[in-house]
mmCIF file of C-alpha atoms in Angstrom:
data_model
loop_
_atom_site.group_PDB
_atom_site.id
_atom_site.type_symbol
_atom_site.label_atom_id
_atom_site.label_comp_id
_atom_site.label_asym_id
_atom_site.label_seq_id
_atom_site.Cartn_x
_atom_site.Cartn_y
_atom_site.Cartn_z
ATOM 1 C CA MET U 212 72.571 127.731 147.967
ATOM 2 C CA LYS U 213 69.099 126.397 148.825
ATOM 3 C CA LYS U 214 70.215 122.860 147.943
ATOM 4 C CA THR U 215 73.160 123.066 150.338
ATOM 5 C CA GLY U 216 70.935 124.241 153.198
ATOM 6 C CA LEU U 217 68.404 121.512 152.507
ATOM 7 C CA LEU U 218 71.094 118.836 152.322
ATOM 8 C CA THR U 219 72.650 120.075 155.575
ATOM 9 C CA PHE U 220 69.246 119.988 157.287
ATOM 10 C CA LEU U 221 68.531 116.449 156.046
ATOM 11 C CA PHE U 222 71.997 115.275 157.079
ATOM 12 C CA LEU U 223 71.609 116.664 160.599
ATOM 13 C CA ALA U 224 68.095 115.258 160.881
ATOM 14 C CA LEU U 225 69.311 111.776 159.932
ATOM 15 C CA ILE U 226 72.076 111.936 162.509
ATOM 16 C CA LEU U 227 70.185 113.542 165.394
ATOM 17 C CA LEU U 228 66.645 112.163 165.147
ATOM 18 C CA PRO U 229 67.377 108.526 166.058
ATOM 19 C CA GLY U 230 69.259 109.653 169.160
ATOM 20 C CA LEU U 231 66.575 112.122 170.157
ATOM 21 C CA ARG U 232 63.877 109.535 169.634
ATOM 22 C CA SER U 233 65.592 106.995 171.890
ATOM 23 C CA ILE U 234 66.179 109.622 174.596
ATOM 24 C CA ALA U 235 62.593 110.859 174.466
ATOM 25 C CA GLN U 236 60.980 107.414 174.390
ATOM 26 C CA THR U 237 60.873 105.505 177.627
ATOM 27 C CA TYR U 238 59.056 102.235 178.011
ATOM 28 C CA LYS U 239 57.192 100.558 180.814
ATOM 29 C CA ALA U 240 57.717 96.899 181.595
ATOM 30 C CA ASP U 241 54.375 95.754 180.141
ATOM 31 C CA ASP U 242 54.803 97.612 176.825
ATOM 32 C CA ILE U 243 56.052 94.409 175.177
ATOM 33 C CA LEU U 244 52.860 92.495 175.959
ATOM 34 C CA GLY U 245 50.813 91.510 172.926
ATOM 35 C CA ILE U 246 50.959 89.598 169.655
ATOM 36 C CA TRP U 247 54.073 89.907 167.463
ATOM 37 C CA TYR U 248 55.092 88.608 164.034
ATOM 38 C CA ASN U 249 58.461 86.900 163.923
ATOM 39 C CA GLY U 250 61.054 88.359 161.536
ATOM 40 C CA GLU U 251 59.981 86.184 158.585
ATOM 41 C CA LYS U 252 56.260 86.680 159.308
ATOM 42 C CA THR U 253 55.819 82.891 159.390
ATOM 43 C CA SER U 254 54.499 82.862 162.939
ATOM 44 C CA LYS U 255 52.826 85.055 165.526
ATOM 45 C CA LEU U 256 53.983 84.996 169.106
ATOM 46 C CA GLN U 257 52.185 86.173 172.193
ATOM 47 C CA ILE U 258 54.348 87.894 174.783
ATOM 48 C CA TYR U 259 52.744 87.479 178.186
ATOM 49 C CA LYS U 260 53.617 88.011 181.828
ATOM 50 C CA GLU U 261 53.698 85.351 184.512
ATOM 51 C CA ASN U 262 55.005 85.945 188.073
ATOM 52 C CA ASN U 263 56.665 89.231 187.014
ATOM 53 C CA LYS U 264 58.622 87.495 184.226
ATOM 54 C CA TYR U 265 57.987 87.771 180.488
ATOM 55 C CA PHE U 266 57.523 84.850 178.116
ATOM 56 C CA ALA U 267 56.450 84.324 174.506
ATOM 57 C CA LYS U 268 54.661 81.392 172.920
ATOM 58 C CA ILE U 269 53.751 80.583 169.336
ATOM 59 C CA VAL U 270 50.038 81.251 168.783
ATOM 60 C CA TRP U 271 49.822 81.135 164.969
ATOM 61 C CA LEU U 272 51.769 79.473 162.171
ATOM 62 C CA LYS U 273 51.585 80.358 158.498
ATOM 63 C CA THR U 274 52.091 76.649 157.787
ATOM 64 C CA PRO U 275 50.605 74.843 160.792
ATOM 65 C CA ASP U 276 50.657 71.325 159.320
ATOM 66 C CA ASP U 277 53.555 69.157 158.224
ATOM 67 C CA SER U 278 53.439 68.812 154.418
ATOM 68 C CA LEU U 279 54.430 65.123 154.573
ATOM 69 C CA THR U 280 52.096 63.877 157.294
ATOM 70 C CA GLY U 281 49.288 66.439 157.224
ATOM 71 C CA LYS U 282 49.500 66.537 161.023
ATOM 72 C CA PRO U 283 50.375 69.597 163.141
ATOM 73 C CA ARG U 284 54.058 70.546 162.930
ATOM 74 C CA THR U 285 56.134 69.456 165.898
ATOM 75 C CA ASP U 286 59.362 70.524 167.570
ATOM 76 C CA ASN U 287 61.250 67.762 165.738
ATOM 77 C CA LEU U 288 64.701 69.340 166.249
ATOM 78 C CA ASN U 289 64.441 69.536 170.031
ATOM 79 C CA PRO U 290 67.585 68.068 171.619
ATOM 80 C CA ASP U 291 65.369 66.217 174.121
ATOM 81 C CA GLU U 292 63.917 63.282 172.166
ATOM 82 C CA LYS U 293 60.884 63.159 174.473
ATOM 83 C CA LEU U 294 59.900 66.689 173.395
ATOM 84 C CA ARG U 295 60.201 66.180 169.634
ATOM 85 C CA GLN U 296 56.521 65.250 169.312
ATOM 86 C CA MET U 297 55.405 68.460 171.030
ATOM 87 C CA PRO U 298 53.362 70.709 168.699
ATOM 88 C CA LEU U 299 54.976 73.992 167.648
ATOM 89 C CA LEU U 300 51.689 75.763 168.256
ATOM 90 C CA GLY U 301 51.775 76.764 171.912
ATOM 91 C CA LEU U 302 55.543 76.248 172.232
ATOM 92 C CA VAL U 303 57.164 78.753 174.634
ATOM 93 C CA VAL U 304 60.211 80.253 172.910
ATOM 94 C CA LEU U 305 61.054 83.231 175.146
ATOM 95 C CA LYS U 306 61.473 82.504 178.853
ATOM 96 C CA ASN U 307 62.126 84.349 182.113
ATOM 97 C CA PHE U 308 62.760 87.945 181.029
ATOM 98 C CA SER U 309 62.873 90.794 183.523
ATOM 99 C CA PHE U 310 62.539 94.484 182.755
ATOM 100 C CA ASP U 311 65.700 96.356 183.739
ATOM 101 C CA GLY U 312 63.952 99.724 184.141
ATOM 102 C CA ASP U 313 66.056 101.143 181.327
ATOM 103 C CA ASN U 314 64.142 100.109 178.198
ATOM 104 C CA GLU U 315 65.503 96.566 178.034
ATOM 105 C CA TRP U 316 64.233 93.119 179.002
ATOM 106 C CA GLU U 317 67.047 90.784 179.970
ATOM 107 C CA GLY U 318 68.062 87.650 181.835
ATOM 108 C CA GLY U 319 65.979 85.341 179.662
ATOM 109 C CA THR U 320 66.515 82.807 176.932
ATOM 110 C CA ILE U 321 65.243 82.260 173.417
ATOM 111 C CA TYR U 322 64.659 78.826 171.933
ATOM 112 C CA ASP U 323 65.020 78.470 168.167
ATOM 113 C CA PRO U 324 62.841 75.604 166.895
ATOM 114 C CA LYS U 325 64.627 75.827 163.523
ATOM 115 C CA ASN U 326 67.782 74.362 165.044
ATOM 116 C CA GLY U 327 66.693 73.109 168.490
ATOM 117 C CA LYS U 328 69.069 75.393 170.382
ATOM 118 C CA THR U 329 68.541 77.783 173.290
ATOM 119 C CA TYR U 330 70.432 81.063 173.601
ATOM 120 C CA ASN U 331 70.830 83.852 176.140
ATOM 121 C CA CYS U 332 68.811 86.816 174.970
ATOM 122 C CA TYR U 333 67.809 90.424 175.507
ATOM 123 C CA ILE U 334 64.879 92.380 174.096
ATOM 124 C CA LYS U 335 64.410 96.075 173.461
ATOM 125 C CA PHE U 336 62.358 98.350 171.272
ATOM 126 C CA GLU U 337 64.102 99.467 168.131
ATOM 127 C CA ALA U 338 63.260 103.100 167.297
ATOM 128 C CA PHE U 339 59.485 102.543 167.285
ATOM 129 C CA PRO U 340 57.103 100.924 169.800
ATOM 130 C CA ASN U 341 55.936 98.401 167.204
ATOM 131 C CA LEU U 342 59.392 96.948 166.444
ATOM 132 C CA LEU U 343 61.232 94.690 168.898
ATOM 133 C CA LYS U 344 64.908 93.903 168.593
ATOM 134 C CA ILE U 345 65.551 90.409 169.896
ATOM 135 C CA ARG U 346 69.188 89.437 170.242
ATOM 136 C CA GLY U 347 70.098 85.821 170.942
ATOM 137 C CA TYR U 348 73.703 85.074 171.817
ATOM 138 C CA ILE U 349 76.197 82.650 173.281
ATOM 139 C CA GLY U 350 78.334 84.032 176.092
ATOM 140 C CA VAL U 351 78.507 87.714 175.150
ATOM 141 C CA SER U 352 76.006 89.594 173.024
ATOM 142 C CA LEU U 353 78.657 90.287 170.357
ATOM 143 C CA LEU U 354 78.480 86.601 169.431
ATOM 144 C CA GLY U 355 74.897 86.292 168.360
ATOM 145 C CA ARG U 356 72.100 86.975 165.946
ATOM 146 C CA THR U 357 69.400 89.618 165.908
ATOM 147 C CA THR U 358 65.851 89.308 164.695
ATOM 148 C CA TYR U 359 63.113 91.919 164.646
ATOM 149 C CA TRP U 360 59.512 91.256 165.627
ATOM 150 C CA THR U 361 56.681 93.485 164.453
ATOM 151 C CA LYS U 362 53.589 94.125 166.553
ATOM 152 C CA THR U 363 50.337 92.897 165.116
ATOM 153 C CA ILE U 364 46.834 93.725 166.238
ATOM 154 C CA LEU U 365 45.012 90.555 165.283
ATOM 155 C CA LEU U 366 45.640 86.949 166.067
#
């Protein structure tokens, strides 16, 4: 009998807690500011604010230099040939996000230096204030890919 009660409690907790947490947690526009690891932890990105819009740039790379040339890695997949020699360090990958007042940053784009493409995007916290859900998409958000960034304290 005790096992059944415990299992029922755990089941209800698993179902109700995520919903309660999202209802209870509200965010302010500047809560996303700071340094974040990308999903693979191969780079750190600084989310910053400029003219009431939010942006993110690469501020650290696990592998900063090209293994073939020994020089800093560049944005060699950029569709604009003139920008292919631009260093990845300092590259702005999130652009022009606005806070919607309802726990989401929207209206911006994300650039993926792994394939040289830019996507529409939205950002929101996922369950905890140190985990960002970043969804890049084409057209509608159903046609896209999600990555999760983790907040870091140090650069």
